[in-house]
Amino acid sequence: MSLARENLKMTARIVYASLIIIIVAVIEAIVLGHRPDFGSCPTNILLGVIQFNSASTFQLAILLLIVTPYVLVWDVTVEYFTRAQWRHFSMALAVLVLLIAGAFLF
Amino acid sequence: MNELILLPIIGALAGLMGVMLGIGGGIIIVPVLTLGFGMTVQQAAATSLITIIANSTIGTMSNIASGFTNIRLGLLISFAGILGSWAGTSVGIQTGQSTLKLLFGVLCIFVGFLMLRKNDEKDPLACTQKHIESPYYATYFDASTGCDAAYAPERVALVVAIALSAGFVSGLLGIGGGIFMVPAMAVVARMPMKAAVATSTFFLGIVAAAGALVYYRSGFVRTDVAALMVLGVFAGSRFASWKLGRVKDRKIQIFFVIFQICMGIYMILREVMK
């Protein structure tokens, strides 16, 4: 059983969004030059992005890329396991979520 | 300005080599960034993991659409890989530069010899419609035979153990781990090569993301460098898949092996001579 490419819409959107954001950051870096970023806290990243700070824009793109595989897992499981054996794998998914949460805590 | 041009070019070369030789870009990116750009091994590993995420996600999207990825097995080994990766990154962050460079040098030589021994990929699977009782049973359409191919991975527990170790090495040194996972699934689990490569690609992205997250939190990710390399890797791998495909020419493989072994020896000697 295979999934069609259109089932992975969310993943595709995030991948291409991050690539576009990287290009925007490169243009910002060339046009406006290097400025120190505002830090890696999400609020500061967004603050930097709206002020056209390339360092913050790069950070936003990288954060998007880091979460992409988990979005892919979400896309796959939602489309695949709801039709097949969702109950068998919901426990495994819960473990995955706990592991991801663990990465933030430790 | 130099970095703006050089980094995407290196990324593109890594992406090209990745597709042409069937390896992850990490084994090329980490030594180039440490030796050529003066980055620490941790920074280079973190950057490499980001590029692996991009490469893996794009590859997995088309593999899933083709039905090659064994999603159930992929998720199971990813859990093990995530745990291994966290252990690897935690150790990597606290390990000295010299030790990491020596380890990477040894890994480069090991990968070089492993590629020398690499046999031609032959799909051992016969065309079958038979259902095999296994939670990891999967099928995909094999264009070469023109019918659905079915298989059930064997010795899954051993593959999970290898995934744990591959995750550890991935987190520690910033490589994808496909060099371990593809043989594990093809030889140990006796999966068809197409399914082994596709499931390994799925695994790499999830495991690299786990490691990258820890490195990001610890401040080792040079986001500008990583982003520029991602652009290059994306362009290089797309171009290679579109125009070149997998290289059958043994000469190019041998050139890569020599390059890899020389780089490994250079990294080791540089650290030993200090």
Short mmCIF file of C-alpha atoms in Angstrom, two decimals:
data_model
loop_
_atom_site.label_atom_id
_atom_site.label_comp_id
_atom_site.label_asym_id
_atom_site.label_seq_id
_atom_site.Cartn_x
_atom_site.Cartn_y
_atom_site.Cartn_z
CA MET A 1 0.00 0.00 0.00
CA SER A 2 1.50 3.29 -0.98
CA LEU A 3 0.66 6.91 -0.41
CA ALA A 4 0.21 9.41 -3.19
CA ARG A 5 2.44 12.46 -3.31
CA GLU A 6 -0.57 14.70 -2.61
CA ASN A 7 -0.94 13.00 0.81
CA LEU A 8 2.32 14.65 1.86
CA LYS A 9 1.17 18.20 1.18
CA MET A 10 2.12 19.59 4.58
CA THR A 11 5.68 18.22 4.34
CA ALA A 12 6.13 19.58 0.82
CA ARG A 13 4.88 23.00 1.88
CA ILE A 14 7.31 23.17 4.80
CA VAL A 15 10.28 22.02 2.70
CA TYR A 16 9.63 24.57 -0.02
CA ALA A 17 8.79 27.29 2.53
CA SER A 18 12.14 26.75 4.24
CA LEU A 19 13.99 26.86 0.91
CA ILE A 20 12.25 30.14 0.01
CA ILE A 21 13.06 31.56 3.46
CA ILE A 22 16.74 30.62 2.97
CA ILE A 23 16.79 32.47 -0.36
CA VAL A 24 15.16 35.51 1.30
CA ALA A 25 17.82 35.36 4.06
CA VAL A 26 20.62 35.22 1.49
CA ILE A 27 19.20 38.29 -0.26
CA GLU A 28 18.90 40.07 3.10
CA ALA A 29 22.51 39.16 3.93
CA ILE A 30 23.75 40.50 0.59
CA VAL A 31 21.65 43.69 0.62
CA LEU A 32 21.68 44.60 4.31
CA GLY A 33 24.91 42.89 5.42
CA HIS A 34 25.56 40.89 8.57
CA ARG A 35 23.87 41.96 11.78
CA PRO A 36 23.95 40.05 15.08
CA ASP A 37 20.81 37.98 15.65
CA PHE A 38 18.40 38.54 18.52
CA GLY A 39 18.81 35.07 20.01
CA SER A 40 17.25 31.68 19.42
CA CYS A 41 14.03 32.17 21.40
CA PRO A 42 11.03 31.91 19.01
CA THR A 43 9.78 35.43 19.84
CA ASN A 44 13.20 36.93 19.17
CA ILE A 45 13.52 34.99 15.92
CA LEU A 46 10.18 36.37 14.70
CA LEU A 47 11.19 39.84 15.85
CA GLY A 48 14.39 39.56 13.83
CA VAL A 49 12.56 38.23 10.78
CA ILE A 50 10.15 41.16 10.62
CA GLN A 51 13.13 43.52 10.94
CA PHE A 52 14.82 41.84 7.93
CA ASN A 53 17.67 40.50 10.05
CA SER A 54 19.21 37.75 7.92
CA ALA A 55 20.61 35.86 10.94
CA SER A 56 17.10 35.47 12.37
CA THR A 57 15.67 34.53 8.97
CA PHE A 58 18.34 31.80 8.64
CA GLN A 59 17.36 30.54 12.11
CA LEU A 60 13.68 30.38 11.15
CA ALA A 61 14.53 28.37 8.02
CA ILE A 62 16.70 25.93 9.96
CA LEU A 63 14.06 25.44 12.66
CA LEU A 64 11.50 24.71 9.95
CA LEU A 65 13.85 22.17 8.39
CA ILE A 66 14.50 20.46 11.74
CA VAL A 67 10.77 19.89 12.34
CA THR A 68 10.14 18.70 8.75
CA PRO A 69 10.84 14.96 9.34
CA TYR A 70 8.31 14.96 12.20
CA VAL A 71 5.74 16.66 9.97
CA LEU A 72 6.46 13.93 7.43
CA VAL A 73 5.80 11.28 10.11
CA TRP A 74 2.55 13.06 10.94
CA ASP A 75 1.51 13.23 7.28
CA VAL A 76 2.32 9.56 6.78
CA THR A 77 0.57 8.28 9.88
CA VAL A 78 -2.56 10.38 9.46
CA GLU A 79 -3.02 9.21 5.88
CA TYR A 80 -1.83 5.64 6.32
CA PHE A 81 -2.76 4.37 9.74
CA THR A 82 -6.26 5.82 10.02
CA ARG A 83 -7.21 3.47 7.24
CA ALA A 84 -5.21 0.49 8.44
CA GLN A 85 -3.97 -0.22 11.94
CA TRP A 86 -4.11 3.12 13.67
CA ARG A 87 -4.76 1.59 17.10
CA HIS A 88 -1.69 -0.62 16.92
CA PHE A 89 0.57 2.29 16.14
CA SER A 90 -1.02 5.08 18.16
CA MET A 91 1.04 3.90 21.13
CA ALA A 92 4.21 4.07 19.05
CA LEU A 93 3.27 7.56 17.91
CA ALA A 94 2.73 8.62 21.50
CA VAL A 95 6.26 7.39 22.29
CA LEU A 96 7.62 9.40 19.35
CA VAL A 97 5.88 12.54 20.62
CA LEU A 98 7.36 11.91 24.09
CA LEU A 99 10.80 11.49 22.56
CA ILE A 100 10.48 14.77 20.66
CA ALA A 101 9.27 16.50 23.83
CA GLY A 102 12.25 14.93 25.62
CA ALA A 103 14.61 16.66 23.21
CA PHE A 104 13.24 20.03 24.29
CA LEU A 105 13.35 19.19 28.00
CA PHE A 106 16.88 17.75 28.15
CA MET B 1 30.99 36.94 0.42
CA ASN B 2 33.31 34.01 -0.32
CA GLU B 3 31.26 31.77 1.94
CA LEU B 4 28.07 32.79 0.10
CA ILE B 5 29.53 31.25 -3.06
CA LEU B 6 31.74 28.46 -1.70
CA LEU B 7 29.30 26.83 0.73
CA PRO B 8 26.49 26.20 -1.79
CA ILE B 9 29.09 24.79 -4.21
CA ILE B 10 30.40 22.36 -1.57
CA GLY B 11 26.80 21.49 -0.67
CA ALA B 12 26.01 20.87 -4.34
CA LEU B 13 29.05 18.59 -4.70
CA ALA B 14 28.00 16.67 -1.58
CA GLY B 15 24.46 16.36 -2.96
CA LEU B 16 25.80 15.16 -6.33
CA MET B 17 28.09 12.60 -4.73
CA GLY B 18 25.30 11.52 -2.41
CA VAL B 19 22.96 10.60 -5.26
CA MET B 20 25.66 9.28 -7.60
CA LEU B 21 27.38 7.06 -5.06
CA GLY B 22 24.43 6.30 -2.81
CA ILE B 23 25.95 7.82 0.31
CA GLY B 24 24.91 10.62 2.66
CA GLY B 25 26.63 13.98 2.32
CA GLY B 26 27.89 13.98 5.92
CA ILE B 27 31.01 11.98 5.20
CA ILE B 28 32.07 14.74 2.75
CA ILE B 29 30.68 17.82 4.53
CA VAL B 30 32.19 17.25 8.00
CA PRO B 31 35.86 16.92 6.93
CA VAL B 32 35.56 19.80 4.43
CA LEU B 33 34.08 22.13 7.06
CA THR B 34 36.58 21.17 9.76
CA LEU B 35 39.69 21.15 7.56
CA GLY B 36 38.73 23.90 5.10
CA PHE B 37 36.64 26.31 7.16
CA GLY B 38 38.15 25.85 10.61
CA MET B 39 34.89 24.79 12.20
CA THR B 40 34.84 22.52 15.26
CA VAL B 41 33.71 18.93 14.67
CA GLN B 42 30.53 19.65 16.65
CA GLN B 43 29.66 22.66 14.45
CA ALA B 44 30.42 20.68 11.30
CA ALA B 45 28.39 17.70 12.54
CA ALA B 46 25.43 19.94 13.37
CA THR B 47 25.60 21.58 9.92
CA SER B 48 25.88 18.20 8.26
CA LEU B 49 22.81 16.88 10.11
CA ILE B 50 20.75 19.83 8.83
CA THR B 51 21.71 19.06 5.23
CA ILE B 52 20.91 15.38 5.79
CA ILE B 53 17.41 16.35 6.98
CA ALA B 54 16.78 18.31 3.76
CA ASN B 55 18.13 15.56 1.54
CA SER B 56 16.28 12.79 3.36
CA THR B 57 12.92 14.58 3.44
CA ILE B 58 12.97 15.35 -0.26
CA GLY B 59 14.03 11.79 -1.09
CA THR B 60 11.46 10.24 1.25
CA MET B 61 8.62 12.21 -0.29
CA SER B 62 9.20 10.58 -3.66
CA ASN B 63 10.01 7.16 -2.15
CA ILE B 64 6.75 7.11 -0.20
CA ALA B 65 4.82 8.10 -3.30
CA SER B 66 6.50 5.19 -5.13
CA GLY B 67 5.63 2.81 -2.28
CA PHE B 68 9.25 1.74 -1.63
CA THR B 69 9.39 2.90 1.99
CA ASN B 70 8.42 0.36 4.64
CA ILE B 71 6.73 2.86 6.94
CA ARG B 72 6.12 0.48 9.84
CA LEU B 73 9.70 -0.73 9.98
CA GLY B 74 10.92 2.83 9.34
CA LEU B 75 9.04 4.16 12.36
CA LEU B 76 10.25 1.32 14.58
CA ILE B 77 13.94 1.73 13.72
CA SER B 78 13.56 5.52 13.96
CA PHE B 79 12.63 5.22 17.66
CA ALA B 80 15.85 3.28 18.26
CA GLY B 81 17.81 5.71 16.07
CA ILE B 82 16.48 8.75 17.97
CA LEU B 83 17.62 7.27 21.29
CA GLY B 84 21.03 6.44 19.82
CA SER B 85 21.32 9.89 18.28
CA TRP B 86 20.62 11.65 21.57
CA ALA B 87 23.25 9.54 23.28
CA GLY B 88 25.68 10.26 20.43
CA THR B 89 25.13 14.02 20.44
CA SER B 90 25.41 14.16 24.24
CA VAL B 91 28.74 12.33 24.07
CA GLY B 92 29.83 14.39 21.04
CA ILE B 93 29.19 17.72 22.75
CA GLN B 94 31.40 16.73 25.68
CA THR B 95 34.18 15.03 23.71
CA GLY B 96 37.40 16.81 22.82
CA GLN B 97 38.18 17.94 19.26
CA SER B 98 41.19 15.66 18.84
CA THR B 99 39.26 12.53 19.79
CA LEU B 100 36.40 13.40 17.44
CA LYS B 101 38.78 14.14 14.56
CA LEU B 102 40.60 10.85 15.13
CA LEU B 103 37.26 9.00 15.23
CA PHE B 104 36.14 10.71 12.05
CA GLY B 105 39.42 9.87 10.35
CA VAL B 106 38.95 6.20 11.23
CA LEU B 107 35.34 6.37 10.00
CA CYS B 108 36.45 7.90 6.66
CA ILE B 109 38.90 5.03 6.10
CA PHE B 110 36.27 2.46 7.17
CA VAL B 111 33.67 3.89 4.78
CA GLY B 112 36.26 3.97 1.99
CA PHE B 113 37.03 0.26 2.39
CA LEU B 114 33.34 -0.55 2.78
CA MET B 115 32.67 1.11 -0.58
CA LEU B 116 35.48 -0.86 -2.19
CA ARG B 117 33.73 -4.06 -1.17
CA LYS B 118 30.35 -2.81 -2.35
CA ASN B 119 28.79 -5.26 -4.79
CA ASP B 120 26.47 -4.40 -7.65
CA GLU B 121 22.95 -3.92 -6.43
CA LYS B 122 20.81 -6.85 -7.38
CA ASP B 123 17.26 -7.16 -6.25
CA PRO B 124 16.94 -10.68 -4.89
CA LEU B 125 13.17 -10.55 -4.80
CA ALA B 126 11.05 -12.64 -7.08
CA CYS B 127 7.72 -11.30 -8.25
CA THR B 128 5.11 -12.62 -5.84
CA GLN B 129 1.57 -12.01 -4.69
CA LYS B 130 1.86 -14.27 -1.65
CA HIS B 131 0.95 -12.71 1.71
CA ILE B 132 3.55 -13.28 4.40
CA GLU B 133 2.43 -13.19 8.05
CA SER B 134 4.43 -10.37 9.58
CA PRO B 135 3.57 -6.96 11.08
CA TYR B 136 6.20 -5.49 8.75
CA TYR B 137 4.91 -7.16 5.60
CA ALA B 138 4.94 -4.71 2.67
CA THR B 139 4.49 -4.60 -1.07
CA TYR B 140 5.48 -2.22 -3.81
CA PHE B 141 5.17 -2.08 -7.56
CA ASP B 142 8.41 -3.18 -9.18
CA ALA B 143 8.67 -1.56 -12.60
CA SER B 144 11.52 -3.89 -13.63
CA THR B 145 9.32 -6.99 -13.29
CA GLY B 146 6.01 -5.26 -13.98
CA CYS B 147 4.17 -6.63 -10.94
CA ASP B 148 3.75 -6.13 -7.20
CA ALA B 149 6.64 -7.38 -5.10
CA ALA B 150 6.03 -8.58 -1.55
CA TYR B 151 8.48 -9.09 1.31
CA ALA B 152 8.63 -9.36 5.09
CA PRO B 153 11.79 -8.12 6.84
CA GLU B 154 13.57 -10.77 8.91
CA ARG B 155 15.55 -10.44 12.17
CA VAL B 156 13.88 -7.11 12.99
CA ALA B 157 15.31 -7.07 16.55
CA LEU B 158 18.86 -7.14 15.18
CA VAL B 159 18.03 -4.33 12.72
CA VAL B 160 16.67 -2.27 15.65
CA ALA B 161 19.94 -2.83 17.54
CA ILE B 162 21.94 -1.71 14.47
CA ALA B 163 19.66 1.35 14.17
CA LEU B 164 20.50 2.25 17.77
CA SER B 165 24.22 2.11 16.96
CA ALA B 166 23.78 3.97 13.65
CA GLY B 167 21.87 6.69 15.52
CA PHE B 168 24.73 6.96 18.01
CA VAL B 169 27.37 7.39 15.27
CA SER B 170 25.09 9.81 13.41
CA GLY B 171 24.70 12.02 16.47
CA LEU B 172 28.36 11.76 17.45
CA LEU B 173 29.95 12.53 14.07
CA GLY B 174 27.18 14.15 12.01
CA ILE B 175 26.90 11.49 9.33
CA GLY B 176 23.59 10.07 8.12
CA GLY B 177 24.13 6.46 9.12
CA GLY B 178 22.86 5.08 5.81
CA ILE B 179 26.21 3.37 5.33
CA PHE B 180 25.18 1.08 8.23
CA MET B 181 21.41 0.94 7.73
CA VAL B 182 21.26 -0.01 4.05
CA PRO B 183 23.43 -3.14 4.52
CA ALA B 184 21.56 -3.93 7.76
CA MET B 185 18.22 -3.96 5.99
CA ALA B 186 19.44 -5.56 2.76
CA VAL B 187 21.62 -8.26 4.34
CA VAL B 188 20.30 -8.80 7.87
CA ALA B 189 16.58 -8.20 7.22
CA ARG B 190 16.83 -9.51 3.63
CA MET B 191 14.78 -6.67 2.24
CA PRO B 192 14.88 -5.78 -1.46
CA MET B 193 17.50 -3.10 -2.14
CA LYS B 194 14.95 -0.50 -3.25
CA ALA B 195 12.99 -0.89 -0.01
CA ALA B 196 16.19 -0.93 2.08
CA VAL B 197 17.48 2.32 0.56
CA ALA B 198 14.07 4.04 0.80
CA THR B 199 13.45 2.96 4.41
CA SER B 200 17.00 4.00 5.34
CA THR B 201 16.40 7.46 3.79
CA PHE B 202 13.21 7.80 5.87
CA PHE B 203 15.17 6.79 9.00
CA LEU B 204 18.05 9.22 8.34
CA GLY B 205 15.88 12.34 8.32
CA ILE B 206 14.13 11.55 11.60
CA VAL B 207 17.36 10.58 13.36
CA ALA B 208 19.28 13.57 11.98
CA ALA B 209 16.47 15.87 13.18
CA ALA B 210 16.77 14.44 16.71
CA GLY B 211 20.53 15.06 16.74
CA ALA B 212 20.22 18.48 15.10
CA LEU B 213 17.72 19.56 17.75
CA VAL B 214 20.18 18.80 20.55
CA TYR B 215 23.03 20.56 18.72
CA TYR B 216 20.74 23.54 18.01
CA ARG B 217 19.81 23.85 21.68
CA SER B 218 23.50 23.72 22.60
CA GLY B 219 24.32 26.52 20.14
CA PHE B 220 26.47 24.47 17.75
CA VAL B 221 24.42 25.08 14.60
CA ARG B 222 25.90 27.78 12.35
CA THR B 223 22.53 28.56 10.78
CA ASP B 224 23.92 30.66 7.91
CA VAL B 225 26.43 27.98 6.92
CA ALA B 226 23.84 25.20 7.24
CA ALA B 227 21.25 27.11 5.21
CA LEU B 228 23.69 27.87 2.38
CA MET B 229 24.77 24.24 2.26
CA VAL B 230 21.13 23.11 2.20
CA LEU B 231 20.58 25.23 -0.92
CA GLY B 232 23.59 23.61 -2.57
CA VAL B 233 22.67 20.06 -1.49
CA PHE B 234 19.13 20.56 -2.77
CA ALA B 235 20.34 21.80 -6.16
CA GLY B 236 23.05 19.12 -6.44
CA SER B 237 20.85 16.17 -5.51
CA ARG B 238 17.99 17.35 -7.75
CA PHE B 239 20.37 17.77 -10.67
CA ALA B 240 21.95 14.36 -10.07
CA SER B 241 18.57 12.59 -9.83
CA TRP B 242 17.32 14.38 -12.93
CA LYS B 243 20.35 14.07 -15.19
CA LEU B 244 22.84 11.60 -13.79
CA GLY B 245 21.27 8.95 -11.55
CA ARG B 246 23.39 6.30 -9.81
CA VAL B 247 26.86 5.86 -11.24
CA LYS B 248 27.81 2.41 -12.39
CA ASP B 249 31.30 3.50 -13.37
CA ARG B 250 33.73 1.83 -11.00
CA LYS B 251 36.42 4.45 -11.71
CA ILE B 252 34.42 7.24 -10.06
CA GLN B 253 33.74 5.03 -7.05
CA ILE B 254 37.45 4.22 -6.74
CA PHE B 255 38.31 7.93 -7.04
CA PHE B 256 35.91 8.63 -4.16
CA VAL B 257 37.37 5.77 -2.10
CA ILE B 258 40.92 7.13 -2.56
CA PHE B 259 39.74 10.66 -1.68
CA GLN B 260 37.97 9.33 1.43
CA ILE B 261 40.88 7.20 2.65
CA CYS B 262 43.40 10.01 2.04
CA MET B 263 41.20 12.45 3.96
CA GLY B 264 40.89 9.96 6.83
CA ILE B 265 44.65 9.40 6.98
CA TYR B 266 45.27 13.18 6.81
CA MET B 267 42.84 13.84 9.69
CA ILE B 268 44.46 11.15 11.84
CA LEU B 269 48.04 12.21 11.06
CA ARG B 270 47.24 15.88 11.71
CA GLU B 271 45.96 15.07 15.18
CA VAL B 272 48.72 12.56 16.00
CA MET B 273 51.49 14.96 14.88
CA LYS B 274 50.21 17.79 17.11
#
